[in-house]
Amino acid sequence: MFLPRIFGTILIKYDQLPLWGMDKYLTVSDLRILTRSENDMKIKKEELSAFGSFRALGSDANEVEREQLFKNVAQLFSYVCERCDDNQVEQYDEVLCQLAELVEVEGRAEVAKMLAPLERAPGTVVIKLANDKIEVAQPILEFSNVLSDDDLIEIVGAKTEAHRAIIAGRKLVPERVGDAIIVHGGNESVGKLVGNDNAKLGDATLARLLNKADIDTQIIKNLRGRQDIDWQKIQGKIGVASKAVREKLDEINLPSDQTSLDQAKAVVFNRIQNRAGFNANSWRISWNQIKAMGDRKQLDEQSLVRFCRFGYGHHFGAAMASMLNLKQQFFVKWLAKQDYRAVVVAAKCIGMSPEVFEQGIMILPWRNLPSLEDIASTKARFEELDRSEAREIFNLWKRHEARNKNATAKLDMAVGM
């Protein structure tokens, strides 16, 4: 098994270095990092001594060579990832996935540590490492924002309690992920989830927690310290809990004073407020998760349906932009300007169904919440617009933007910027 030719297109300039010899080895005597152009970011040669010459994946290549190559490629990607386009990321992804099959746990664990903090990590290899043995998966599960809620839920259901415990302690645990941990998890992961103040516990999650408390009343004690829970609502659910749970709740003196209830209401209000409107951090995370889904060829209308179902407005918008190969700043500008017409044209170009479009309009993170009249008129405009006409409008807009960009570049040169 050999590295594909595409490996060379990422790393080496074709007209300067031979990529493949008759011996089937990839040989590099003077590695040069290329991203977009000669003038882009360069890495000092001494910093890349490890890349100076290597060969791997031949039938007689040893474990050390393969592991070193795996680490080198991952390290190289970490240097240039911000400059890579989607095709280049896809090429790195393919190479890293192949190498991951050929190295031992220690090598995979090292690469997982390199990829975990990257905002734009290759989607397929990240999922592969996240589903690996816990010593490999841990940094990815703990730190990677490339993993979507669906990715985490799948891992929670399929992997070990150790995997679940790491996910339960993430910096942010969405409600759906927490619910999956309650369903599949044991005492360790459930306890870690309840003790994580950044884990969102919805009504369904709390109801399941009460059921689990029949077996492990420590859960109730852990809940006691959380300020984001509507205790009045919890008290309303106690009727379906067992006598042992009710007695334990009485023992730890659940907060019932008005101050505690007001605190809980304030937290709930803030959560609702955070979901409404554009949030730069939410958009950045969503954008990188959408790109990872694109790496895995998982981005289609069914993805949009799921985003609508769970109210993932930032993901919905990022997916639309990615499916159109549109720079994210343009779509963000539409949201800020409440540009419903632009979103209508974009949705029609994608081939979105009227039902998905209507739901999408309601969950997108607009600057201001659309009124019922806005939604109705936008839906009517969408249904009236022909797809071929939408493509014509979109292509015209892209040409206009390209002309403006060229004009701006010429102006900058003229004034010496």
Coordinates of C-alpha atoms in Angstrom, one line a residue:
M1 CA 0.0 0.0 0.0
F2 CA 1.5 3.4 -1.0
L3 CA 0.7 7.0 -0.4
P4 CA -1.5 8.3 -3.3
R5 CA 0.0 10.8 -5.7
I6 CA -2.2 13.5 -4.1
F7 CA 0.2 13.6 -1.2
G8 CA 2.7 15.4 -3.4
T9 CA 0.2 18.0 -4.5
I10 CA -0.1 19.1 -0.9
L11 CA 3.5 19.3 0.1
I12 CA 5.8 19.7 -2.9
K13 CA 6.0 21.9 -6.0
Y14 CA 5.6 19.6 -9.0
D15 CA 8.1 21.3 -11.3
Q16 CA 11.0 21.2 -8.7
L17 CA 11.0 17.8 -7.0
P18 CA 10.4 14.3 -8.3
L19 CA 7.6 12.6 -6.3
W20 CA 7.7 9.0 -7.3
G21 CA 10.7 6.9 -8.4
M22 CA 10.8 3.5 -9.9
D23 CA 11.3 2.1 -6.4
K24 CA 7.8 3.2 -5.4
Y25 CA 9.1 5.4 -2.5
L26 CA 8.2 9.0 -1.9
T27 CA 11.6 10.7 -1.6
V28 CA 12.1 14.3 -0.6
S29 CA 15.5 16.0 -0.6
D30 CA 14.3 19.6 0.0
L31 CA 10.8 19.8 1.3
R32 CA 9.0 23.1 0.6
I33 CA 5.7 23.9 2.1
L34 CA 3.2 25.4 -0.3
T35 CA -0.3 26.7 0.4
R36 CA -1.8 29.2 -2.0
S37 CA 1.3 30.9 -3.5
E38 CA 5.0 31.5 -3.3
N39 CA 4.5 34.5 -1.0
D40 CA 2.3 32.7 1.5
M41 CA 3.4 31.6 4.9
K42 CA 6.6 29.7 4.9
I43 CA 8.1 27.6 7.6
K44 CA 11.8 27.9 8.3
K45 CA 13.8 25.0 6.9
E46 CA 15.5 24.2 10.2
E47 CA 12.0 23.8 11.7
L48 CA 11.3 21.1 9.2
S49 CA 14.4 19.0 9.5
A50 CA 12.2 16.0 10.3
F51 CA 10.7 16.4 6.9
G52 CA 14.0 16.7 5.1
S53 CA 14.0 13.2 3.7
F54 CA 11.7 10.3 4.3
R55 CA 10.2 7.3 2.6
A56 CA 7.2 5.3 3.8
L57 CA 4.5 2.9 3.0
G58 CA 6.7 0.6 0.9
S59 CA 6.3 -3.0 1.5
D60 CA 9.5 -3.0 3.6
A61 CA 8.9 0.2 5.4
N62 CA 9.3 -0.3 9.2
E63 CA 7.0 0.8 12.0
V64 CA 9.3 3.7 13.0
E65 CA 9.2 5.1 9.5
R66 CA 5.5 4.9 9.3
E67 CA 4.9 6.4 12.7
Q68 CA 7.3 9.3 12.0
L69 CA 5.7 10.0 8.7
F70 CA 2.2 10.0 10.3
K71 CA 3.4 12.5 12.9
N72 CA 5.2 14.7 10.3
V73 CA 2.1 14.9 8.1
A74 CA -0.1 15.9 11.1
Q75 CA 2.4 18.4 12.3
L76 CA 2.7 19.9 8.8
F77 CA -1.1 20.2 8.5
S78 CA -1.2 22.0 11.9
Y79 CA 1.2 24.6 10.4
V80 CA -0.7 25.2 7.2
C81 CA -4.3 24.3 8.0
E82 CA -5.5 27.9 8.1
R83 CA -4.3 28.5 4.5
C84 CA -5.7 25.2 3.1
D85 CA -8.8 25.1 1.0
D86 CA -11.4 22.3 1.2
N87 CA -9.7 20.2 -1.5
Q88 CA -6.3 20.4 0.2
V89 CA -7.9 19.5 3.6
E90 CA -9.5 16.5 1.9
Q91 CA -6.1 15.4 0.6
Y92 CA -4.5 15.6 4.0
D93 CA -7.5 13.7 5.4
E94 CA -7.1 10.8 3.0
V95 CA -3.4 10.5 3.7
L96 CA -3.8 10.7 7.5
C97 CA -6.6 8.1 7.4
Q98 CA -4.3 5.7 5.4
L99 CA -1.4 6.2 7.8
A100 CA -3.6 5.7 10.9
E101 CA -4.2 2.2 9.7
L102 CA -0.5 1.4 9.7
V103 CA 0.8 2.8 13.0
E104 CA 0.5 1.6 16.6
V105 CA -1.5 3.2 19.4
E106 CA 1.4 5.4 20.6
G107 CA 1.7 7.0 17.2
R108 CA -2.1 7.5 16.8
A109 CA -2.2 9.1 20.3
E110 CA 0.5 11.6 19.4
V111 CA -1.4 12.6 16.3
A112 CA -4.6 12.9 18.1
K113 CA -3.0 15.4 20.5
M114 CA -1.8 17.5 17.5
L115 CA -5.3 17.5 15.8
A116 CA -7.4 18.0 18.9
P117 CA -7.0 21.8 19.3
L118 CA -7.3 22.6 15.6
E119 CA -10.5 24.4 14.6
R120 CA -10.2 23.2 11.0
A121 CA -9.1 19.6 11.4
P122 CA -9.7 16.9 8.7
G123 CA -13.1 15.5 9.5
T124 CA -12.7 11.8 8.6
V125 CA -9.5 11.2 10.5
V126 CA -10.8 13.1 13.6
I127 CA -13.8 10.8 13.7
K128 CA -11.5 7.8 13.2
L129 CA -9.3 8.8 16.2
A130 CA -12.3 9.7 18.3
N131 CA -13.6 6.2 18.0
D132 CA -10.2 4.7 18.7
K133 CA -9.0 3.2 22.0
I134 CA -9.4 5.7 24.9
E135 CA -5.7 6.6 25.1
V136 CA -6.0 7.7 21.4
A137 CA -9.5 9.2 21.6
Q138 CA -9.1 11.2 24.8
P139 CA -7.7 14.5 23.5
I140 CA -10.1 14.5 20.6
L141 CA -13.1 13.8 22.8
E142 CA -12.0 16.4 25.3
F143 CA -11.0 19.3 23.2
S144 CA -12.0 19.0 19.5
N145 CA -14.7 21.3 18.4
V146 CA -14.8 19.5 15.0
L147 CA -17.0 16.8 16.5
S148 CA -20.7 17.6 16.1
D149 CA -23.5 16.7 18.5
D150 CA -24.4 13.8 16.3
D151 CA -20.8 12.5 16.3
L152 CA -20.6 12.7 20.1
I153 CA -24.0 11.0 20.5
E154 CA -22.9 8.1 18.2
I155 CA -19.7 7.7 20.2
V156 CA -21.6 7.7 23.5
G157 CA -23.8 4.9 22.3
A158 CA -21.1 2.8 20.7
K159 CA -18.0 3.1 22.8
T160 CA -16.9 2.5 26.4
E161 CA -17.7 4.2 29.7
A162 CA -14.3 5.8 29.6
H163 CA -15.2 7.5 26.3
R164 CA -18.5 8.7 27.8
A165 CA -16.8 10.1 30.9
I166 CA -14.5 12.2 28.8
I167 CA -17.4 13.5 26.7
A168 CA -19.3 14.3 29.9
G169 CA -16.5 16.5 31.1
R170 CA -16.2 18.6 27.9
K171 CA -16.1 22.4 28.1
L172 CA -19.6 22.4 26.7
V173 CA -22.0 19.5 26.7
P174 CA -25.2 20.2 24.6
E175 CA -28.5 18.9 25.9
R176 CA -28.9 16.1 23.4
V177 CA -25.4 14.8 24.2
G178 CA -26.1 14.9 27.9
D179 CA -29.4 13.0 27.4
A180 CA -27.5 10.3 25.5
I181 CA -25.0 10.0 28.4
I182 CA -27.9 9.5 30.8
V183 CA -29.3 6.8 28.6
H184 CA -26.1 4.8 28.0
G185 CA -23.8 5.9 30.8
G186 CA -22.8 4.4 34.1
N187 CA -22.1 6.0 37.4
E188 CA -18.8 7.6 36.3
S189 CA -20.0 9.4 33.2
V190 CA -23.4 10.4 34.7
G191 CA -21.7 11.7 37.8
K192 CA -19.3 13.7 35.7
L193 CA -22.1 15.1 33.6
V194 CA -24.1 16.3 36.6
G195 CA -21.0 17.8 38.1
N196 CA -20.2 19.7 34.9
D197 CA -21.7 23.2 35.2
N198 CA -21.3 23.6 31.4
A199 CA -23.5 20.6 30.7
K200 CA -27.0 21.5 29.6
L201 CA -29.6 19.5 31.4
G202 CA -33.0 19.7 29.8
D203 CA -36.3 18.5 31.1
A204 CA -36.0 15.0 29.5
T205 CA -32.5 14.7 30.9
L206 CA -33.6 15.7 34.4
A207 CA -36.5 13.2 34.2
R208 CA -34.1 10.4 33.4
L209 CA -31.7 11.5 36.1
L210 CA -34.5 11.1 38.7
N211 CA -35.2 7.6 37.5
K212 CA -31.5 6.8 37.8
A213 CA -31.5 8.3 41.3
D214 CA -33.5 5.2 42.4
I215 CA -30.2 3.3 42.1
D216 CA -27.6 6.1 42.7
T217 CA -28.9 8.8 45.1
Q218 CA -25.5 10.5 44.8
I219 CA -26.9 12.0 41.6
I220 CA -29.4 14.1 43.7
K221 CA -26.5 15.4 45.9
N222 CA -24.6 16.4 42.8
L223 CA -27.6 18.2 41.4
R224 CA -27.8 20.2 44.6
G225 CA -24.9 22.5 43.7
R226 CA -26.2 23.5 40.3
Q227 CA -27.7 27.0 39.9
D228 CA -29.1 26.5 36.4
I229 CA -31.9 24.1 37.4
D230 CA -35.5 25.2 37.9
W231 CA -36.0 23.4 41.3
Q232 CA -39.7 24.2 41.2
K233 CA -40.1 22.1 38.1
I234 CA -38.0 19.4 39.7
Q235 CA -40.3 19.3 42.6
G236 CA -43.2 18.8 40.2
K237 CA -41.5 15.7 38.9
I238 CA -40.9 14.1 42.2
G239 CA -44.3 12.6 42.2
V240 CA -43.2 10.0 39.7
A241 CA -39.9 9.3 41.5
S242 CA -39.6 6.6 44.1
K243 CA -40.0 7.1 47.9
A244 CA -36.2 6.7 48.3
V245 CA -35.6 9.6 46.0
R246 CA -38.1 11.8 47.6
E247 CA -36.6 11.1 51.0
K248 CA -33.1 11.9 49.7
L249 CA -34.4 15.2 48.3
D250 CA -35.9 16.1 51.6
E251 CA -32.6 15.2 53.4
I252 CA -30.5 17.6 51.3
N253 CA -33.0 20.5 51.5
L254 CA -33.6 21.5 48.0
P255 CA -33.7 25.3 47.5
S256 CA -37.2 26.7 47.6
D257 CA -36.6 30.3 48.5
Q258 CA -37.5 33.0 46.0
T259 CA -33.9 34.0 45.4
S260 CA -32.9 30.5 44.2
L261 CA -35.9 30.3 41.9
D262 CA -35.2 33.7 40.5
Q263 CA -31.6 32.6 39.8
A264 CA -32.9 29.6 37.9
K265 CA -35.3 31.7 35.9
A266 CA -32.5 34.1 35.0
V267 CA -30.3 31.3 33.7
V268 CA -33.2 29.8 31.6
F269 CA -33.9 33.3 30.1
N270 CA -30.2 33.7 29.2
R271 CA -30.1 30.3 27.5
I272 CA -33.1 31.3 25.4
Q273 CA -31.6 34.7 24.6
N274 CA -28.3 33.0 23.6
R275 CA -30.1 30.8 21.1
A276 CA -31.8 33.8 19.5
G277 CA -29.6 35.9 17.2
F278 CA -26.1 35.6 15.8
N279 CA -23.3 34.5 18.0
A280 CA -19.8 34.7 16.6
N281 CA -18.4 31.8 18.7
S282 CA -21.4 29.6 17.9
W283 CA -20.9 30.4 14.2
R284 CA -17.2 29.6 14.3
I285 CA -17.8 26.2 15.9
S286 CA -20.7 25.4 13.6
W287 CA -18.7 26.4 10.5
N288 CA -15.8 24.1 11.4
Q289 CA -18.2 21.2 12.2
I290 CA -19.9 21.7 8.9
K291 CA -16.6 21.7 7.1
A292 CA -15.8 18.4 8.8
M293 CA -19.1 16.9 7.7
G294 CA -18.2 18.0 4.2
D295 CA -14.9 16.2 4.5
R296 CA -16.9 13.0 5.2
K297 CA -19.4 13.6 2.4
Q298 CA -22.3 13.9 5.0
L299 CA -23.6 17.3 4.0
D300 CA -26.9 17.1 2.2
E301 CA -30.6 18.1 2.6
Q302 CA -31.1 15.4 5.3
S303 CA -28.4 17.3 7.3
L304 CA -30.5 20.5 6.9
V305 CA -33.6 18.6 8.1
R306 CA -31.8 17.5 11.2
F307 CA -30.6 21.0 11.9
C308 CA -34.2 22.2 11.7
R309 CA -35.4 19.4 13.9
F310 CA -33.1 20.4 16.7
G311 CA -33.1 24.2 16.1
Y312 CA -29.4 24.4 15.1
G313 CA -29.7 27.7 13.3
H314 CA -25.9 28.5 13.1
H315 CA -25.3 25.0 11.6
F316 CA -28.1 25.5 9.1
G317 CA -26.6 28.8 7.9
A318 CA -23.1 27.4 7.8
A319 CA -24.3 24.4 5.8
M320 CA -26.0 26.6 3.2
A321 CA -22.9 28.6 2.7
S322 CA -20.7 25.5 2.5
M323 CA -23.0 23.8 0.0
L324 CA -22.8 26.8 -2.3
N325 CA -19.0 27.2 -1.8
L326 CA -19.7 30.6 -0.5
K327 CA -17.4 32.5 1.8
Q328 CA -18.8 32.5 5.2
Q329 CA -18.5 36.3 5.6
F330 CA -21.1 36.8 2.8
F331 CA -23.7 34.7 4.5
V332 CA -23.0 36.3 7.9
K333 CA -23.6 39.7 6.2
W334 CA -26.9 38.5 4.9
L335 CA -27.9 37.6 8.4
A336 CA -26.8 40.9 9.8
K337 CA -28.7 42.8 7.1
Q338 CA -31.8 40.7 7.3
D339 CA -31.4 40.0 3.6
Y340 CA -34.2 37.5 3.1
R341 CA -34.0 37.7 -0.7
A342 CA -30.4 36.6 -0.8
V343 CA -31.2 33.6 1.4
V344 CA -34.2 32.8 -0.9
V345 CA -31.9 32.7 -3.9
A346 CA -29.3 30.6 -2.1
A347 CA -31.8 28.1 -0.8
K348 CA -33.3 27.7 -4.3
C349 CA -29.9 27.1 -5.8
I350 CA -29.3 24.3 -3.3
G351 CA -32.6 22.8 -4.3
M352 CA -34.1 23.0 -0.8
S353 CA -37.7 21.9 -0.3
P354 CA -40.3 24.5 0.7
E355 CA -40.8 22.7 4.1
V356 CA -37.1 22.8 5.0
F357 CA -36.8 26.4 3.8
E358 CA -39.7 27.6 6.0
Q359 CA -38.2 25.9 9.0
G360 CA -34.7 27.2 8.2
I361 CA -35.9 30.8 8.0
M362 CA -37.3 30.5 11.5
I363 CA -34.1 29.1 13.1
L364 CA -31.4 31.0 11.2
P365 CA -29.5 33.4 13.6
W366 CA -30.8 36.7 12.2
R367 CA -29.9 40.0 13.8
N368 CA -33.6 40.4 14.6
L369 CA -36.2 37.7 14.9
P370 CA -38.3 37.5 11.7
S371 CA -41.9 38.4 12.1
L372 CA -44.7 36.2 10.9
E373 CA -45.2 38.5 8.0
D374 CA -41.5 38.3 7.1
I375 CA -41.7 34.5 7.1
A376 CA -44.9 34.4 5.0
S377 CA -43.6 36.8 2.4
T378 CA -40.2 35.1 2.2
K379 CA -41.8 31.7 1.8
A380 CA -44.0 33.0 -1.0
R381 CA -41.0 34.6 -2.8
F382 CA -39.2 31.2 -2.5
E383 CA -42.1 29.3 -4.0
E384 CA -42.4 31.8 -6.9
L385 CA -38.7 31.7 -7.8
D386 CA -37.6 29.2 -10.5
R387 CA -34.4 27.3 -9.7
S388 CA -32.7 28.2 -13.0
E389 CA -33.5 31.8 -12.5
A390 CA -32.1 31.6 -9.0
R391 CA -28.8 30.1 -10.4
E392 CA -28.6 32.9 -12.9
I393 CA -29.1 35.5 -10.2
F394 CA -26.5 33.8 -8.0
N395 CA -23.9 33.6 -10.8
L396 CA -24.5 37.2 -11.7
W397 CA -23.9 38.2 -8.0
K398 CA -20.7 36.2 -7.9
R399 CA -19.4 37.9 -11.0
H400 CA -20.3 41.2 -9.6
E401 CA -18.4 40.4 -6.3
A402 CA -15.4 39.3 -8.3
R403 CA -15.3 42.5 -10.3
N404 CA -15.6 44.5 -7.1
K405 CA -12.7 42.5 -5.6
N406 CA -10.5 43.2 -8.6
A407 CA -11.4 46.9 -8.6
T408 CA -10.5 47.1 -4.8
A409 CA -7.2 45.3 -5.4
K410 CA -6.3 47.7 -8.2
L411 CA -7.2 50.7 -6.1
D412 CA -5.1 49.4 -3.2
M413 CA -2.1 49.1 -5.6
A414 CA -2.7 52.6 -7.0
V415 CA -2.6 54.2 -3.6
G416 CA 0.3 52.0 -2.4
M417 CA -1.5 49.9 0.2

